Tab-separated table of C-alpha atoms and ligand atoms in Angstrom:
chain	number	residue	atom	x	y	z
E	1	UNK	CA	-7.755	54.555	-22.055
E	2	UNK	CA	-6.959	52.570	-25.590
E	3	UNK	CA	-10.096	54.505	-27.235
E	4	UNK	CA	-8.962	58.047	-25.852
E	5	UNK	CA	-5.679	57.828	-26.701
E	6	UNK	CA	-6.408	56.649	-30.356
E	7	UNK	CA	-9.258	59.516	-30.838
E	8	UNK	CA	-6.108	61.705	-29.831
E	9	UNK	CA	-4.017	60.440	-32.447
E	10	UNK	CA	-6.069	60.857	-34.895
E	11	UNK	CA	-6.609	64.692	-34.246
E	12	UNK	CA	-2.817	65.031	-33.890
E	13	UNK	CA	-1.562	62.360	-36.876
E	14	UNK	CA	-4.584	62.513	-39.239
E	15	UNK	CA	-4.773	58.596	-39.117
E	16	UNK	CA	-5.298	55.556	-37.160
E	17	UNK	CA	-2.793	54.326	-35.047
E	18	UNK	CA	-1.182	51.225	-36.655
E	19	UNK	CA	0.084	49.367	-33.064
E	20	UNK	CA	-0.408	50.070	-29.026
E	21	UNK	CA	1.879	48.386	-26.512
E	22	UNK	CA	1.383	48.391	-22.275
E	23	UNK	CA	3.654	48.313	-19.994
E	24	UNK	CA	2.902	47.607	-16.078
E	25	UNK	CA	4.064	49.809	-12.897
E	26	UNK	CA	5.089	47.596	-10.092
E	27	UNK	CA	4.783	47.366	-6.467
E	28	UNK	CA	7.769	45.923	-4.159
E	29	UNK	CA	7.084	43.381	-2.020
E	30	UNK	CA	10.408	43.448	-0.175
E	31	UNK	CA	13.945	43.765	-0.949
E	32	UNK	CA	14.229	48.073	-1.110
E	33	UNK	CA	16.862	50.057	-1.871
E	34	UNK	CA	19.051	46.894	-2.374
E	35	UNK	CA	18.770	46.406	-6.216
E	36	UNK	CA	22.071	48.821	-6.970
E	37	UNK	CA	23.563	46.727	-3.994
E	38	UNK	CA	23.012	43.664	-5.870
E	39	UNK	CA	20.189	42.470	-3.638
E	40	UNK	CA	17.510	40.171	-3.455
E	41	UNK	CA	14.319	41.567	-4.663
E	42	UNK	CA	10.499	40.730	-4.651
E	43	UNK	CA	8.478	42.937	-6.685
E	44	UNK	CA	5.086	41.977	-8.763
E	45	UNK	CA	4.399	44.111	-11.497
E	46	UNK	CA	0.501	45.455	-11.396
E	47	UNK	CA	-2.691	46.472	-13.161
E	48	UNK	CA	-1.749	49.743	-13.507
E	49	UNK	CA	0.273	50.523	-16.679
E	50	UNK	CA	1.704	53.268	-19.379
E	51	UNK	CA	-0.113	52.398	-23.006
E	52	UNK	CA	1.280	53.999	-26.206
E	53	UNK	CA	-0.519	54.063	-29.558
E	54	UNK	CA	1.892	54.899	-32.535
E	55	UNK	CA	2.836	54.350	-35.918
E	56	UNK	CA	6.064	54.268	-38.131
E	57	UNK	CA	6.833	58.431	-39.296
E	58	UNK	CA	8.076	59.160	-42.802
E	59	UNK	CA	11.626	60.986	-42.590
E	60	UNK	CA	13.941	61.064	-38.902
E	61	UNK	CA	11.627	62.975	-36.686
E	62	UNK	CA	9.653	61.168	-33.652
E	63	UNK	CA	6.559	63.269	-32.316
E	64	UNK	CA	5.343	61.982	-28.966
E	65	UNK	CA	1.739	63.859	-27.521
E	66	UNK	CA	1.926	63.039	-24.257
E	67	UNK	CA	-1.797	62.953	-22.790
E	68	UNK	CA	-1.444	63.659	-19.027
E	69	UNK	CA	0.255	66.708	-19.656
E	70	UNK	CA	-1.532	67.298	-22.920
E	71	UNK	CA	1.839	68.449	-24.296
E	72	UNK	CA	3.805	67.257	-27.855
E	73	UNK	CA	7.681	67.044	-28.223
E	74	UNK	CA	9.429	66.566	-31.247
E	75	UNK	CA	13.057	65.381	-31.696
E	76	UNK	CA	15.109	63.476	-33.805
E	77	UNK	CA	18.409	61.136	-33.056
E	78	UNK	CA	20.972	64.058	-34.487
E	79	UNK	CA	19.092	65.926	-31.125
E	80	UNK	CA	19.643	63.791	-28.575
E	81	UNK	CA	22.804	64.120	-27.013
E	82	UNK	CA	21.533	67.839	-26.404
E	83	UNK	CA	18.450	66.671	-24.788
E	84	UNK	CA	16.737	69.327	-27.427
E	85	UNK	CA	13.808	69.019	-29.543
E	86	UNK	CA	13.694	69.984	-33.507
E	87	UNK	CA	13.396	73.175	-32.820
E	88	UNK	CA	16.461	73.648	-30.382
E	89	UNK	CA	14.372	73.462	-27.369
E	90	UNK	CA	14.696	72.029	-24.596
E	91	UNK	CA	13.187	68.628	-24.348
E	92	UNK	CA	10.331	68.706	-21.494
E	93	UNK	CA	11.243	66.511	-18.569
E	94	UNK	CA	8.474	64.003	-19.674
E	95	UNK	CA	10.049	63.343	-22.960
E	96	UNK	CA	13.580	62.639	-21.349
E	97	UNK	CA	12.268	58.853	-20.457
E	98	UNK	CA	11.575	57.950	-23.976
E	99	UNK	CA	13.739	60.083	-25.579
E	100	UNK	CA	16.564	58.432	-22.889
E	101	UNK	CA	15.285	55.009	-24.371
E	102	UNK	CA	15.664	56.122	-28.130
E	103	UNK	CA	19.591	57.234	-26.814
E	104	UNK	CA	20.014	54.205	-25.164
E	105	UNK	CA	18.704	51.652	-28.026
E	106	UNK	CA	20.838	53.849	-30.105
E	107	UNK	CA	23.776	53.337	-28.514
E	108	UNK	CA	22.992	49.778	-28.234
E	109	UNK	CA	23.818	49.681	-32.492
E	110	UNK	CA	19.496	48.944	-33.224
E	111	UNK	CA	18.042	50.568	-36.054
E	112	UNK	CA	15.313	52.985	-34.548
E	113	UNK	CA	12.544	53.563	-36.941
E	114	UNK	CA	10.883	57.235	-36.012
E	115	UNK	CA	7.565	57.407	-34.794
E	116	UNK	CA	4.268	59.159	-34.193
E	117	UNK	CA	3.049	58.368	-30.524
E	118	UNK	CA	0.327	59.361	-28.139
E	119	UNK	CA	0.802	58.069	-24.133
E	120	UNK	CA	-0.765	58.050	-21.031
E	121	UNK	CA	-0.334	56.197	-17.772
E	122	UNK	CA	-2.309	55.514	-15.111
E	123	UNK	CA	0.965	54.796	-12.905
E	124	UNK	CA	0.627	57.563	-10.515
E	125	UNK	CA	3.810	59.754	-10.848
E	126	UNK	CA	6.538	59.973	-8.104
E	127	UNK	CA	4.386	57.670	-6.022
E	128	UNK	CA	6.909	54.738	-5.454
E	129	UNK	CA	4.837	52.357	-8.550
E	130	UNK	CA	7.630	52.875	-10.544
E	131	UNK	CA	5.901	55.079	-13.258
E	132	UNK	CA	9.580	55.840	-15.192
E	133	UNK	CA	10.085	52.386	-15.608
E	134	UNK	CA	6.667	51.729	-17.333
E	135	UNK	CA	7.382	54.604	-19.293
E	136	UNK	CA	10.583	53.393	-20.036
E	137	UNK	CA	9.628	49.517	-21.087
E	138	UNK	CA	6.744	50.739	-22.774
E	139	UNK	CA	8.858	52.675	-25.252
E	140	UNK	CA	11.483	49.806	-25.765
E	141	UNK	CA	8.719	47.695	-26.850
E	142	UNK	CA	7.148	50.234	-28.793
E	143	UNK	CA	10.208	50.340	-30.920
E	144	UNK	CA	11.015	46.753	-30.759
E	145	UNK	CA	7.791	46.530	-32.434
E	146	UNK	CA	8.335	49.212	-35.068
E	147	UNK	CA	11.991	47.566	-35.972
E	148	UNK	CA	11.353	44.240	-35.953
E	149	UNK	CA	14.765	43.190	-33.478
E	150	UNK	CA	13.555	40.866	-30.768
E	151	UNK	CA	15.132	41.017	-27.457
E	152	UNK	CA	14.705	38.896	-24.443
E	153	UNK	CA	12.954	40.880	-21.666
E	154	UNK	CA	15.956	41.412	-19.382
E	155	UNK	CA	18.376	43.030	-22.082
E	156	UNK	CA	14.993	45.200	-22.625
E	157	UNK	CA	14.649	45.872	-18.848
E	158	UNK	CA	18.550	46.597	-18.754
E	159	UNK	CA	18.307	49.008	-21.713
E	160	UNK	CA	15.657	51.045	-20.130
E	161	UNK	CA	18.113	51.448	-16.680
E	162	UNK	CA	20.468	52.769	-19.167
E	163	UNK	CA	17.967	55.170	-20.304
E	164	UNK	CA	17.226	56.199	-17.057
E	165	UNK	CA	21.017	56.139	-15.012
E	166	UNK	CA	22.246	58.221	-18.458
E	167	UNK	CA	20.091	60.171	-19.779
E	168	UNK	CA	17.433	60.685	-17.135
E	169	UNK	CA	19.742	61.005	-14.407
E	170	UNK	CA	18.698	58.869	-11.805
E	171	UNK	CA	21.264	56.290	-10.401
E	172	UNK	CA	18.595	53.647	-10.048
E	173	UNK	CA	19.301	50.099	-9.812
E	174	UNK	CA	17.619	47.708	-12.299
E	175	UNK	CA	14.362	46.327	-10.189
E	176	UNK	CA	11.322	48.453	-11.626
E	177	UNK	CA	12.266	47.522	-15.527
E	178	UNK	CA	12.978	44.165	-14.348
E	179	UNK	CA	9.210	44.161	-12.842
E	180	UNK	CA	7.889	46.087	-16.064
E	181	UNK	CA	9.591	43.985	-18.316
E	182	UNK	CA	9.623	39.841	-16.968
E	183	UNK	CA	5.931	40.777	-14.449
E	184	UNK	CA	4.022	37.435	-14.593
E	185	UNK	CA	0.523	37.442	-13.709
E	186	UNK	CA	-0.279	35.920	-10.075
E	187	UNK	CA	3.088	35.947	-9.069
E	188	UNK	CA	5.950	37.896	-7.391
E	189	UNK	CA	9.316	38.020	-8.852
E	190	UNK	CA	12.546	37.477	-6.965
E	191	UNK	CA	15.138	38.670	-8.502
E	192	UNK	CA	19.591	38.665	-7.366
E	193	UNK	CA	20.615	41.777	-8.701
E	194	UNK	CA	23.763	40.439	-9.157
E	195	UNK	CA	23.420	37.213	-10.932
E	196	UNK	CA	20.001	38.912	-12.329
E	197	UNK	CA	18.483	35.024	-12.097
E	198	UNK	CA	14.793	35.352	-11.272
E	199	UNK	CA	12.029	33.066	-9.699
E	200	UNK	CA	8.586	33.339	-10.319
E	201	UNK	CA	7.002	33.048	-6.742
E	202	UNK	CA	3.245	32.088	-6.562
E	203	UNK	CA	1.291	34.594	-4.181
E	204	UNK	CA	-1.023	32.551	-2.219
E	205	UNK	CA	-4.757	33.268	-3.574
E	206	UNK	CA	-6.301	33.909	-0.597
E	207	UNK	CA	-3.871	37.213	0.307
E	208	UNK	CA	-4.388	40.167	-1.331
E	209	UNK	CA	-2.026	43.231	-2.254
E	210	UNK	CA	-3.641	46.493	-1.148
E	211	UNK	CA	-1.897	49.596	-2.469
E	212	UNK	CA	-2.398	52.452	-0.475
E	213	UNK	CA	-1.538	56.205	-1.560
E	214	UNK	CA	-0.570	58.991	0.816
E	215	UNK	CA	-0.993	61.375	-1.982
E	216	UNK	CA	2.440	63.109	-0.281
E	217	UNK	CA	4.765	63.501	-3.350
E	218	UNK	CA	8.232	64.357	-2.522
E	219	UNK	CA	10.516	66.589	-4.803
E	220	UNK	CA	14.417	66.483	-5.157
E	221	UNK	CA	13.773	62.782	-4.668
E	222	UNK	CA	16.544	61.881	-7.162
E	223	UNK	CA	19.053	64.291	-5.517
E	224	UNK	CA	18.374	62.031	-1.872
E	225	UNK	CA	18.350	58.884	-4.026
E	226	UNK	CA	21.564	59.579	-5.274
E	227	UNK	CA	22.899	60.289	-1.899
E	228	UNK	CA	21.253	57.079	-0.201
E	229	UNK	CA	23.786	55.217	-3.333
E	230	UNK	CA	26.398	57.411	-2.633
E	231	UNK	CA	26.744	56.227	0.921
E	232	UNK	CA	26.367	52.706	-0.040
E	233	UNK	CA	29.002	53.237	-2.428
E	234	UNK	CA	31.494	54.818	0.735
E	235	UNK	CA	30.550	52.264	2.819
E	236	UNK	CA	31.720	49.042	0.486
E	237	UNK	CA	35.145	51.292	-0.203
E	238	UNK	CA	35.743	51.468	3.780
E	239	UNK	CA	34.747	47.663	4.434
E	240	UNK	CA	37.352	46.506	2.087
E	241	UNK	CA	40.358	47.142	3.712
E	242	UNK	CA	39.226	44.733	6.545
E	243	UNK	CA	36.915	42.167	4.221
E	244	UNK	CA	39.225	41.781	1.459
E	245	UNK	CA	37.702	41.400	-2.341
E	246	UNK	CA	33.824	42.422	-1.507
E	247	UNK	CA	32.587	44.024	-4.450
E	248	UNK	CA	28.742	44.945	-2.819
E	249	UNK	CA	27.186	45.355	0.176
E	250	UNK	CA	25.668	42.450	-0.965
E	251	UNK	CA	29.035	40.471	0.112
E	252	UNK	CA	28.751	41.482	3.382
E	253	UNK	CA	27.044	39.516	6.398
E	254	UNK	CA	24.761	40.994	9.175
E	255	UNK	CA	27.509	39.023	11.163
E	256	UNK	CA	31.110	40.743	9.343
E	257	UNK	CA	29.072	43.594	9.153
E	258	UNK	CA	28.587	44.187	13.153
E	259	UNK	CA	32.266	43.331	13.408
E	260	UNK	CA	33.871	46.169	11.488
E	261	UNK	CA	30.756	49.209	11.512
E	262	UNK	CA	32.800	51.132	13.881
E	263	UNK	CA	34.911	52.130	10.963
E	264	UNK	CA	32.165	53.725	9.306
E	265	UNK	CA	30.992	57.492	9.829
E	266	UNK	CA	27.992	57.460	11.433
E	267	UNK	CA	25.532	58.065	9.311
E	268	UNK	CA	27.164	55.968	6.525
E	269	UNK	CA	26.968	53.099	9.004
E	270	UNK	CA	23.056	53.465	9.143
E	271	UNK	CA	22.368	53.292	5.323
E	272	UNK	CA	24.540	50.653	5.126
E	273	UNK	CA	22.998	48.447	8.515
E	274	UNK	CA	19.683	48.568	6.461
E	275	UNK	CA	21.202	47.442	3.190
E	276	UNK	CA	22.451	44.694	4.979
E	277	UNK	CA	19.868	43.602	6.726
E	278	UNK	CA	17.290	43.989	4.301
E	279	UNK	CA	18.892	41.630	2.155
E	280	UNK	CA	19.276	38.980	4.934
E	281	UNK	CA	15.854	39.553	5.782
E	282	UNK	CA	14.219	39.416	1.931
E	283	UNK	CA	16.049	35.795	2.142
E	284	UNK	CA	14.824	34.479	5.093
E	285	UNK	CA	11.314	36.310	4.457
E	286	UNK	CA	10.831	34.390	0.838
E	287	UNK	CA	11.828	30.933	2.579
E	288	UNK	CA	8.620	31.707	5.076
E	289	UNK	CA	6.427	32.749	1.811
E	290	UNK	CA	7.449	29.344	0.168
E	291	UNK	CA	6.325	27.114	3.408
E	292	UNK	CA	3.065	29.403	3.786
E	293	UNK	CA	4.548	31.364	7.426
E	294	UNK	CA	2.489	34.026	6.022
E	295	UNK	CA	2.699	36.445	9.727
E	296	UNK	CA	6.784	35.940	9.501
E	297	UNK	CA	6.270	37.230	6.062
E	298	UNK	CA	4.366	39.717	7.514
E	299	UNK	CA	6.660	40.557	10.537
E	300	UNK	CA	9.662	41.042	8.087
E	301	UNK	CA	7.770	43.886	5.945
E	302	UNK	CA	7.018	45.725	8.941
E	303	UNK	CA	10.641	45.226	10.018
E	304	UNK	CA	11.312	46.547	6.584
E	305	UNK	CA	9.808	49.684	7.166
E	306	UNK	CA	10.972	50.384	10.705
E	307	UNK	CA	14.589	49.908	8.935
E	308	UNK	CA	13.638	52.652	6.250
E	309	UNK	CA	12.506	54.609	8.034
E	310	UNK	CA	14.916	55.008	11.181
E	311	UNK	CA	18.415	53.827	9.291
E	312	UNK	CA	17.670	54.516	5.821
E	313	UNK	CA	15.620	57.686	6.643
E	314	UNK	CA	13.588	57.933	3.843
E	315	UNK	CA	10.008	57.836	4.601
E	316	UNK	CA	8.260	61.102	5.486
E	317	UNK	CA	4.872	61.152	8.604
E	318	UNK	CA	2.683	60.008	6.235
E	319	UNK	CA	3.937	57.034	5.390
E	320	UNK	CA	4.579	56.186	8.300
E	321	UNK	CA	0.984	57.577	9.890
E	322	UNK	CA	-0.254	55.123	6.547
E	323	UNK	CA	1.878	52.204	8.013
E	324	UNK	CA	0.683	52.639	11.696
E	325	UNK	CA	-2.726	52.710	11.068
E	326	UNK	CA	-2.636	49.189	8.773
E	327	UNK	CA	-0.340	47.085	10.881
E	328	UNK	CA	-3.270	47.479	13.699
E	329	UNK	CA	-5.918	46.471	11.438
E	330	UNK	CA	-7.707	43.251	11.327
E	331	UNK	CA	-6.407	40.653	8.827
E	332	UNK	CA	-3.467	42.938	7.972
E	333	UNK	CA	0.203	40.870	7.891
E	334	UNK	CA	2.812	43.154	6.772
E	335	UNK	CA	2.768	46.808	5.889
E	336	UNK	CA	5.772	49.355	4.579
E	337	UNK	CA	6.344	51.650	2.258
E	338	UNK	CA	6.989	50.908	-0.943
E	339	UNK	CA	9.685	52.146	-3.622
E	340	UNK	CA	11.985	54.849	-3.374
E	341	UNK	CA	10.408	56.379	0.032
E	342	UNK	CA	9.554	60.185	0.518
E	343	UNK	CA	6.040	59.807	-0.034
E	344	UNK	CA	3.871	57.605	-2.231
E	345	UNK	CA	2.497	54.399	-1.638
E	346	UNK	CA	2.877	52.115	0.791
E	347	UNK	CA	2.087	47.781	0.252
E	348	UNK	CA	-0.123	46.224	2.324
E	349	UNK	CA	-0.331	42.248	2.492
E	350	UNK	CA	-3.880	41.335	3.980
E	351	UNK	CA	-6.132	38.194	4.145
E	352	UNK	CA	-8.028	38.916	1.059
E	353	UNK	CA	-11.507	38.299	2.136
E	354	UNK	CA	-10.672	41.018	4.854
E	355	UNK	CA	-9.479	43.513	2.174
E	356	UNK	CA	-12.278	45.779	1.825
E	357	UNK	CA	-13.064	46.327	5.661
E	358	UNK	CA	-9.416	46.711	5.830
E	359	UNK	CA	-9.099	49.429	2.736
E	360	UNK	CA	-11.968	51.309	4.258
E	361	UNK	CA	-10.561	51.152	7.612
E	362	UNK	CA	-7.251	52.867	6.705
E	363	UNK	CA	-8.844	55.379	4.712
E	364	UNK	CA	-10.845	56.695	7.383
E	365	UNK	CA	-8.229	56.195	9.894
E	366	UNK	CA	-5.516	58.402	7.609
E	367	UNK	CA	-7.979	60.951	6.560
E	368	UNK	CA	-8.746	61.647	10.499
E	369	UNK	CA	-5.064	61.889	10.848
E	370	UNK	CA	-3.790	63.839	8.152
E	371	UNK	CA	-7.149	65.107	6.857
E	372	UNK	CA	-5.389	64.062	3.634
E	373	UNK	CA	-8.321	61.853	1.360
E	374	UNK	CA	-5.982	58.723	0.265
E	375	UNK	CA	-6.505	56.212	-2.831
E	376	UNK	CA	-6.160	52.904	-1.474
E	377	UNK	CA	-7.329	49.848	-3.549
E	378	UNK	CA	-6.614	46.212	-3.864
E	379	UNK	CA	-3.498	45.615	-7.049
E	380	UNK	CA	-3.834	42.586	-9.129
E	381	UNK	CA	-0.733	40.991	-10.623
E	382	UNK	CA	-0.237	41.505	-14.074
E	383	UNK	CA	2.153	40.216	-17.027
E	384	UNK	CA	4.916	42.128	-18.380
E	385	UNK	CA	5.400	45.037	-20.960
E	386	UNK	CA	3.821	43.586	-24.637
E	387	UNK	CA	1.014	44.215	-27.016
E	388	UNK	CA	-1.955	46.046	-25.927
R	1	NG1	P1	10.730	53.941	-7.415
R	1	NG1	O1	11.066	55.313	-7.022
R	1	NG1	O2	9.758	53.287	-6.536
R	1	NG1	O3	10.354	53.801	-8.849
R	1	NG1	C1	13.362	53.482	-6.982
R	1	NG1	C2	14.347	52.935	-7.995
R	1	NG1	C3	14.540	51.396	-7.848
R	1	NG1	C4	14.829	51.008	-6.420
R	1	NG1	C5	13.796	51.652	-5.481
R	1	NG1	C6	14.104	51.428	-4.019
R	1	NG1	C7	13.951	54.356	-9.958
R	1	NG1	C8	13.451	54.386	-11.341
R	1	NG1	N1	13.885	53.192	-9.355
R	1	NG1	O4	12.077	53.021	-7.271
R	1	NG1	O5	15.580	50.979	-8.715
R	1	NG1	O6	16.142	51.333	-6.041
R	1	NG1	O7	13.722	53.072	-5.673
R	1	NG1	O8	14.162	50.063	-3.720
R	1	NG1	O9	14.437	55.344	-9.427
């Protein structure tokens, strides 16, 4: 991808491209929809990544060429609050994530050098892999790298949930440029949202990660996002009269919770069951990782997904056709969806010399199903955004 995306800049720029930076998608592992409920989360960020080539531009305008939608956008800082380009039109929605992460550095007070840029990702989009956050990280670094300021990879991963709760739009909590930003090679992360501590956790060699793609994309997904927060957000403002001072869902026990849930509307009370219990359950779940209980691991994805998709309600028949089909597989411990929901990807957590049988397995038995031809393959861990 390096090579292609350099040939490109030179047609576009006239020159070689003086830097390229990466920055990984991730996969979650467990822990979902609890990061803006400062939650527990266990993502590992993966081999599948957005790469930009660039160099510094004379004068104050940046021109990105982005490659996937072979489409250029130019636009300058004096633009941005307009979301327009130089020429007073509107950005395309591509452009908002790193235009959103110029805004956001901005606002931060760091000098932002302009730039000439060509990008691509192989982070499939709207998929649940977190593709806006890649985009996202891979920009800060990009500029980091342009300006010379150096800072540590959470106040990098924090800018770029500006960028995208801002600017973007999105209400998202701070988990996928967490993963993008801090991802350490053969590990999963596991990250309170709250304190935002983190834990490298090592993944057991012998298990594998198989990613496994309904090719479903879902649209208005930020619209039911929002919503899904929204409730949250009702929920912790009704459970404070009776649990004085909680600030979260997060502060709120399976045990409290049961106590006072006939307060809440009913549908409220379901998003909020799952938020609860998925955060008692990522604990408890990473405590059987650490001492090897690899099926409880298992047991508490697949409880995971139940919960999304019959509280939380948002996975969609594929998924859940995708999930079906792997928990009855050979050598398969845990399967769910993964990310936001609605379509996309769902994690699978197999015995890794079984892997293969079991990728080919599912694909046949989804594609008789659906008749819909997935991409499934096996993820390796990878580090965070940096130098490509
Ligand atoms: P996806 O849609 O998988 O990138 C989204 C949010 C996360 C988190 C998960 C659900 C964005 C950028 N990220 O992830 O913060 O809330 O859903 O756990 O929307």
């Amino acid at each position: 991808m390096k090579q292609r995306l350099e040939e490109l800049f030179w047609q576009k720029f006239g020159q070689k491209p003086q830097y390229a930076v990466r920055a990984p998608g991730r996969v979650n592992l467990l822990g979902e929809h609890v990061d803006y409920n400062d939650g527990l989360v266990l993502p590992a960020a993966i081999d599948r990544a957005t790469l930009v080539v660039f160099s510094p531009a004379q004068g104050d305008e940046s021109r990105l060429y982005a490659a996937d939608f072979a489409e250029e956008a130019a636009f300058t800082l004096a633009g941005l609050p307009a979301k327009t380009q130089t020429d007073a039109s509107p950005l395309p929605d591509w452009a908002l994530y790193p235009a959103g992460v110029m805004w956001a550095l901005h606002a931060e007070g760091l000098n932002i050098p302009a730039l000439h840029a060509v990008f691509a990702s192989d982070v499939p989009r709207g998929s649940g892999l977190s593709s806006s956050a890649s985009v996202e990280m891979a920009f800060v670094s990009a500029w980091q790298t342009l300006a010379g300021w150096n800072l540590p990879p959470m106040r990098r991963a924090l800018l770029g949930q500006k960028a995208e709760n801002e600017y973007v739009g999105v209400n998202c909590g701070i988990m996928d440029q967490f993963a993008s930003a801090c991802g350490v090679q053969d590990h999963l992360l596991l990250l309170d949202c709250r304190s935002l501590d983190w834990q490298e956790v090592a993944l057991p060699p012998d298990l594998a990660i198989v990613v496994a793609d309904t090719t479903v994309r879902r649209k208005l997904t930020s619209g039911e996002y929002n919503l899904r927060r929204a409730a949250c957000e009702q929920a912790v403002q009704i459970l404070s009269a009776p649990l004085l001072g909680i600030r979260a869902l997060r502060d709120v026990t399976p045990q409290a919770f049961n106590q006072h849930a006939h307060l809440l509307p009913p549908e409220v009370e379901k998003r909020a069951r799952h938020v609860v219990e998925e955060i008692d359950r990522t604990a408890k779940a990473v405590e059987s990782l650490r001492q090897g209980d690899l099926p409880a691991f298992g047991e508490a994805m697949n409880a995971c997904h139940a919960s999304l998709r019959d509280l939380y309600e948002v996975s969609c028949p594929e998924l859940d056709v995708m999930t079906r089909i792997a928990q009855s597989l050979p050598g398969c411990y845990g399967a769910r969806l993964t990310g936001a929901g609605f379509g996309g990807c769902t994690v699978n957590l197999v015995k890794r010399e079984q892997a293969q049988a079991f990728a080919q397995a599912l694909a046949a038995g989804y594609q008789s199903e659906t008749g819909l031809s997935p991409e499934i393959y096996t993820c390796q861990t990878s580090n965070g955004a940096g130098q490509a």
